[in-house]
Amino acid sequence: MSKQSRFSRIVILTGAGISADSGLHTFRDPDGLWAKHDINDVATPGAYARDPERVLGFYNERRRNLAGVEPNPAHHALARLEKECRGDILIVTQNVDDLHEKAGSRQLLHMHGELRKARCSHTEDVFVWPDDLNPTTQCPDCGRTGVMRPHIVWFGEMPLEMDRIESALEDCDLFLSIGTSGNVYPAAGFVSSVRMTGKAHTVELNLEPSEGHSLFAEQIYGRAAQVVPDYVEALLSKS
Ligand code: APR
């Protein structure tokens, strides 16, 4: 049964923190991915040009780690919000895992790409790709080897679907930021863009204050698996 909450155009930015309760590492926590790997060795176009085997291996390991990882109550709460709220919901995730999809969210875009997809650097074609990639992997379209890369946005590259994101931020009346440290732009700047419209309520839901915490009208701290379902329940019950 759909319910009319007081908000009708909701944009939700998610980061690695929403997947932490599913067992996936974040990036900047003490045990995060960037504590074990240097970004310049595994997550830039230069790294890929210098040592494709190392970069492909990094993403092969992360892709394999997705097997058996399930959405947590935070992902399910956002899928429930999309299902039960009569308004428009868009999840803009920085995450490259598939946990929002597994939880049932459909109004979703991956601004930093997706682990389970690969792209041909020659044709730019994108393929669903559950398996490993290596330098001899052939492009299914052009047949070339040495051209297949993870469909991941590396540092220094332009995030995906920015036009769609910017127009959603312009229109929204509720902006939620969940599980992100606010370290990486342009995502870290979304709250400022929303504030400039003067039309939206802004809420940060995170384990601890992010870099941009003071820019949010409301802050809720705790594990996403706990605070997100509570927030969604309150949103829907106020309808
Ligand atoms: N519940 C809620 N928040 C959590 C939890 C949890 N269980 N565990 C950690 N967090 C918070 C941390 O406090 C931190 O603020 O999630 C945030 C994770 O921050 P990062 O590790 O920096 O991840 P993210 O913000 O998603 O990084 C953005 O940087 O490296 C790039 O492309 C990568 O998409 C990534 C981008």
CSV table of C-alpha atoms and ligand atoms in Angstrom, one decimal:
chain,number,residue,atom,x,y,z
A,1,MET,CA,0.0,0.0,0.0
A,2,SER,CA,1.6,3.3,-1.0
A,3,LYS,CA,1.7,6.1,1.4
A,4,GLN,CA,2.0,9.8,0.8
A,5,SER,CA,5.0,11.0,3.0
A,6,ARG,CA,5.5,14.8,3.4
A,7,PHE,CA,8.2,14.5,0.7
A,8,SER,CA,7.5,13.6,-2.9
A,9,ARG,CA,10.9,13.8,-4.6
A,10,ILE,CA,13.6,12.0,-2.6
A,11,VAL,CA,17.2,11.6,-3.6
A,12,ILE,CA,19.4,9.2,-1.6
A,13,LEU,CA,23.2,9.2,-1.8
A,14,THR,CA,24.8,6.1,-0.5
A,15,GLY,CA,28.4,5.2,0.2
A,16,ALA,CA,30.4,2.2,1.4
A,17,GLY,CA,29.1,2.6,5.0
A,18,ILE,CA,25.6,1.2,3.9
A,19,SER,CA,27.3,-2.0,2.8
A,20,ALA,CA,29.6,-2.3,5.9
A,21,ASP,CA,26.8,-4.2,7.8
A,22,SER,CA,26.8,-6.7,4.9
A,23,GLY,CA,30.5,-7.4,5.6
A,24,LEU,CA,32.0,-5.4,2.8
A,25,HIS,CA,35.0,-3.2,3.6
A,26,THR,CA,34.7,0.6,3.4
A,27,PHE,CA,37.5,2.7,1.9
A,28,ARG,CA,38.7,5.1,4.6
A,29,ASP,CA,37.9,3.2,7.9
A,30,PRO,CA,41.0,1.9,9.7
A,31,ASP,CA,40.5,-1.5,8.1
A,32,GLY,CA,39.4,0.0,4.8
A,33,LEU,CA,40.5,-0.8,1.3
A,34,TRP,CA,42.7,2.2,1.0
A,35,ALA,CA,44.5,1.1,4.2
A,36,LYS,CA,45.7,-2.0,2.3
A,37,HIS,CA,46.0,-0.7,-1.3
A,38,ASP,CA,47.5,2.5,-2.7
A,39,ILE,CA,44.8,4.2,-4.9
A,40,ASN,CA,47.6,5.1,-7.3
A,41,ASP,CA,48.4,1.4,-7.8
A,42,VAL,CA,44.9,0.0,-8.4
A,43,ALA,CA,42.3,2.8,-9.0
A,44,THR,CA,43.6,5.2,-11.7
A,45,PRO,CA,43.9,5.0,-15.5
A,46,GLY,CA,47.7,5.4,-15.0
A,47,ALA,CA,47.8,2.3,-12.8
A,48,TYR,CA,45.8,0.3,-15.4
A,49,ALA,CA,48.2,1.4,-18.2
A,50,ARG,CA,51.3,0.6,-16.1
A,51,ASP,CA,50.2,-2.7,-14.7
A,52,PRO,CA,46.9,-4.0,-16.0
A,53,GLU,CA,47.3,-7.4,-14.4
A,54,ARG,CA,47.6,-5.8,-10.9
A,55,VAL,CA,44.5,-3.6,-11.4
A,56,LEU,CA,42.4,-6.3,-12.9
A,57,GLY,CA,43.4,-8.6,-10.1
A,58,PHE,CA,42.3,-6.0,-7.5
A,59,TYR,CA,38.9,-5.8,-9.0
A,60,ASN,CA,38.7,-9.6,-9.6
A,61,GLU,CA,39.2,-10.1,-5.9
A,62,ARG,CA,36.5,-7.5,-5.0
A,63,ARG,CA,34.1,-9.1,-7.5
A,64,ARG,CA,34.7,-12.6,-6.1
A,65,ASN,CA,34.1,-11.2,-2.6
A,66,LEU,CA,30.6,-10.2,-3.7
A,67,ALA,CA,29.5,-13.9,-3.9
A,68,GLY,CA,27.4,-14.8,-0.8
A,69,VAL,CA,27.2,-11.1,0.4
A,70,GLU,CA,23.6,-10.2,1.1
A,71,PRO,CA,21.9,-6.8,1.5
A,72,ASN,CA,21.4,-5.7,5.1
A,73,PRO,CA,18.3,-4.0,6.7
A,74,ALA,CA,19.5,-0.6,5.4
A,75,HIS,CA,19.3,-1.7,1.8
A,76,HIS,CA,16.0,-3.4,2.4
A,77,ALA,CA,14.6,-0.3,4.1
A,78,LEU,CA,15.4,1.8,1.0
A,79,ALA,CA,13.8,-0.8,-1.3
A,80,ARG,CA,10.7,-0.6,1.0
A,81,LEU,CA,10.7,3.2,0.8
A,82,GLU,CA,10.7,3.0,-3.0
A,83,LYS,CA,7.8,0.4,-3.0
A,84,GLU,CA,5.6,2.1,-0.4
A,85,CYS,CA,6.2,5.8,-0.9
A,86,ARG,CA,4.0,7.4,-3.5
A,87,GLY,CA,6.7,10.0,-4.4
A,88,ASP,CA,9.7,9.7,-6.7
A,89,ILE,CA,12.8,8.0,-5.1
A,90,LEU,CA,16.2,7.9,-6.7
A,91,ILE,CA,19.2,6.2,-5.1
A,92,VAL,CA,22.5,7.6,-6.3
A,93,THR,CA,25.1,5.1,-5.1
A,94,GLN,CA,28.9,5.6,-5.0
A,95,ASN,CA,29.0,1.8,-4.3
A,96,VAL,CA,30.0,-0.7,-7.0
A,97,ASP,CA,28.4,-3.7,-5.3
A,98,ASP,CA,24.9,-5.0,-6.3
A,99,LEU,CA,23.3,-4.9,-2.8
A,100,HIS,CA,20.7,-2.2,-3.6
A,101,GLU,CA,19.6,-4.3,-6.6
A,102,LYS,CA,19.5,-7.5,-4.6
A,103,ALA,CA,17.3,-5.8,-2.0
A,104,GLY,CA,14.9,-4.8,-4.7
A,105,SER,CA,15.7,-1.2,-5.4
A,106,ARG,CA,15.1,-0.2,-9.0
A,107,GLN,CA,15.3,3.6,-9.2
A,108,LEU,CA,19.0,3.5,-8.8
A,109,LEU,CA,22.2,4.6,-10.5
A,110,HIS,CA,25.8,3.7,-9.9
A,111,MET,CA,27.8,6.9,-10.4
A,112,HIS,CA,31.1,5.1,-9.8
A,113,GLY,CA,30.3,2.1,-12.0
A,114,GLU,CA,29.6,-1.6,-11.1
A,115,LEU,CA,31.9,-4.5,-10.1
A,116,ARG,CA,29.7,-7.0,-12.1
A,117,LYS,CA,30.2,-5.1,-15.3
A,118,ALA,CA,33.1,-4.7,-17.7
A,119,ARG,CA,33.8,-2.3,-20.5
A,120,CYS,CA,35.7,-2.4,-23.8
A,121,SER,CA,38.1,0.5,-23.9
A,122,HIS,CA,38.0,0.3,-27.7
A,123,THR,CA,34.2,0.2,-28.4
A,124,GLU,CA,33.1,1.6,-24.9
A,125,ASP,CA,30.5,-1.2,-24.9
A,126,VAL,CA,29.5,-2.3,-21.4
A,127,PHE,CA,28.8,-6.0,-20.6
A,128,VAL,CA,27.4,-7.8,-17.5
A,129,TRP,CA,30.6,-9.6,-16.3
A,130,PRO,CA,30.4,-11.9,-13.3
A,131,ASP,CA,33.8,-13.5,-14.0
A,132,ASP,CA,37.5,-12.5,-13.7
A,133,LEU,CA,39.1,-10.1,-16.2
A,134,ASN,CA,42.7,-10.5,-17.4
A,135,PRO,CA,44.8,-8.9,-20.0
A,136,THR,CA,44.0,-11.7,-22.5
A,137,THR,CA,40.2,-11.4,-22.1
A,138,GLN,CA,38.6,-10.8,-25.5
A,139,CYS,CA,36.0,-8.2,-26.1
A,140,PRO,CA,32.8,-10.1,-27.1
A,141,ASP,CA,32.1,-7.3,-29.7
A,142,CYS,CA,35.3,-6.3,-31.3
A,143,GLY,CA,37.3,-9.4,-30.5
A,144,ARG,CA,40.3,-7.4,-29.3
A,145,THR,CA,42.4,-8.5,-26.3
A,146,GLY,CA,44.0,-6.1,-23.8
A,147,VAL,CA,40.9,-3.8,-24.0
A,148,MET,CA,38.5,-5.2,-21.4
A,149,ARG,CA,38.5,-3.1,-18.1
A,150,PRO,CA,36.3,-3.0,-15.1
A,151,HIS,CA,33.2,-0.8,-15.6
A,152,ILE,CA,34.5,1.3,-12.7
A,153,VAL,CA,35.1,5.0,-12.5
A,154,TRP,CA,38.7,5.5,-11.5
A,155,PHE,CA,40.1,8.6,-9.8
A,156,GLY,CA,40.5,11.3,-12.4
A,157,GLU,CA,37.6,10.0,-14.5
A,158,MET,CA,34.2,11.5,-14.8
A,159,PRO,CA,31.4,9.9,-12.7
A,160,LEU,CA,28.5,8.4,-14.7
A,161,GLU,CA,25.0,10.0,-15.3
A,162,MET,CA,25.9,13.4,-13.8
A,163,ASP,CA,23.3,15.2,-15.9
A,164,ARG,CA,20.6,12.9,-14.4
A,165,ILE,CA,22.0,13.4,-10.9
A,166,GLU,CA,22.2,17.1,-11.2
A,167,SER,CA,18.6,17.5,-12.3
A,168,ALA,CA,17.4,15.1,-9.5
A,169,LEU,CA,19.3,17.2,-7.0
A,170,GLU,CA,17.7,20.4,-8.4
A,171,ASP,CA,14.2,19.0,-8.0
A,172,CYS,CA,14.3,17.1,-4.8
A,173,ASP,CA,12.5,18.0,-1.6
A,174,LEU,CA,14.4,15.5,0.6
A,175,PHE,CA,18.1,14.6,0.3
A,176,LEU,CA,19.5,11.7,2.4
A,177,SER,CA,23.2,10.9,2.6
A,178,ILE,CA,23.9,7.5,4.0
A,179,GLY,CA,27.2,5.8,4.8
A,180,THR,CA,29.7,8.2,3.1
A,181,SER,CA,32.6,10.1,4.5
A,182,GLY,CA,32.1,13.1,2.2
A,183,ASN,CA,35.7,12.9,1.0
A,184,VAL,CA,35.2,12.4,-2.7
A,185,TYR,CA,33.7,14.9,-5.2
A,186,PRO,CA,31.4,15.5,-6.9
A,187,ALA,CA,29.3,13.3,-4.5
A,188,ALA,CA,30.6,15.2,-1.5
A,189,GLY,CA,29.3,18.4,-3.0
A,190,PHE,CA,25.7,17.2,-3.6
A,191,VAL,CA,24.4,18.5,-0.3
A,192,SER,CA,25.7,22.0,-1.1
A,193,SER,CA,23.9,21.9,-4.5
A,194,VAL,CA,20.7,20.8,-2.8
A,195,ARG,CA,21.1,23.6,-0.1
A,196,MET,CA,21.3,26.2,-2.9
A,197,THR,CA,17.8,25.3,-4.2
A,198,GLY,CA,16.4,26.1,-0.8
A,199,LYS,CA,13.7,23.5,-1.5
A,200,ALA,CA,14.9,20.4,0.4
A,201,HIS,CA,15.4,19.0,3.8
A,202,THR,CA,18.8,17.4,4.1
A,203,VAL,CA,19.7,14.5,6.4
A,204,GLU,CA,23.0,12.7,7.0
A,205,LEU,CA,22.7,9.1,8.3
A,206,ASN,CA,26.2,7.8,9.1
A,207,LEU,CA,28.3,6.0,11.7
A,208,GLU,CA,30.0,9.2,12.6
A,209,PRO,CA,30.0,12.9,11.4
A,210,SER,CA,31.3,13.1,7.8
A,211,GLU,CA,33.5,15.9,6.4
A,212,GLY,CA,30.4,17.8,5.4
A,213,HIS,CA,28.2,17.0,8.4
A,214,SER,CA,27.6,20.7,9.3
A,215,LEU,CA,26.0,21.2,5.9
A,216,PHE,CA,23.0,18.9,6.8
A,217,ALA,CA,19.9,20.2,8.5
A,218,GLU,CA,19.6,16.9,10.4
A,219,GLN,CA,22.2,14.3,11.4
A,220,ILE,CA,21.5,10.8,12.6
A,221,TYR,CA,24.4,8.7,13.8
A,222,GLY,CA,24.6,4.9,14.2
A,223,ARG,CA,25.0,1.8,12.1
A,224,ALA,CA,23.0,2.1,8.8
A,225,ALA,CA,21.4,-1.3,9.5
A,226,GLN,CA,19.8,0.2,12.5
A,227,VAL,CA,19.2,3.9,11.8
A,228,VAL,CA,18.0,3.6,8.2
A,229,PRO,CA,15.1,1.2,8.8
A,230,ASP,CA,14.1,3.4,11.8
A,231,TYR,CA,14.2,6.6,9.6
A,232,VAL,CA,12.2,5.0,6.8
A,233,GLU,CA,9.6,3.7,9.2
A,234,ALA,CA,9.2,7.2,10.7
A,235,LEU,CA,9.0,8.7,7.2
A,236,LEU,CA,6.3,6.3,6.1
A,237,SER,CA,4.3,6.5,9.3
A,238,LYS,CA,4.2,10.3,9.2
A,239,SER,CA,2.3,10.0,5.9
B,1,APR,N1,26.9,2.3,9.1
B,1,APR,C1,26.9,3.6,8.7
B,1,APR,N2,28.0,4.2,8.3
B,1,APR,C2,29.2,3.5,8.4
B,1,APR,C3,29.2,2.2,8.8
B,1,APR,C4,28.0,1.6,9.2
B,1,APR,N3,28.0,0.3,9.7
B,1,APR,N4,30.5,1.8,8.8
B,1,APR,C5,31.2,2.8,8.3
B,1,APR,N5,30.4,3.9,8.1
B,1,APR,C6,30.8,5.2,7.6
B,1,APR,C7,32.2,5.7,7.9
B,1,APR,O1,32.1,6.4,9.2
B,1,APR,C8,32.5,6.6,6.8
B,1,APR,O2,32.0,7.9,7.1
B,1,APR,O3,30.8,5.1,6.2
B,1,APR,C9,31.7,6.0,5.6
B,1,APR,C10,32.6,5.3,4.6
B,1,APR,O4,33.4,6.3,4.0
B,1,APR,P1,34.5,5.8,2.9
B,1,APR,O5,35.2,4.6,3.3
B,1,APR,O6,35.2,7.1,2.5
B,1,APR,O7,33.5,5.4,1.7
B,1,APR,P2,32.8,6.4,0.7
B,1,APR,O8,32.4,7.6,1.4
B,1,APR,O9,31.7,5.6,0.0
B,1,APR,O10,33.9,6.7,-0.4
B,1,APR,C11,33.5,7.4,-1.5
B,1,APR,O11,35.7,7.1,-2.5
B,1,APR,O12,37.4,5.7,-2.8
B,1,APR,C12,36.3,6.3,-3.5
B,1,APR,O13,35.1,5.3,-5.3
B,1,APR,C13,35.4,5.2,-3.9
B,1,APR,O14,32.9,5.3,-3.9
B,1,APR,C14,34.1,5.5,-3.1
B,1,APR,C15,34.3,7.0,-2.7
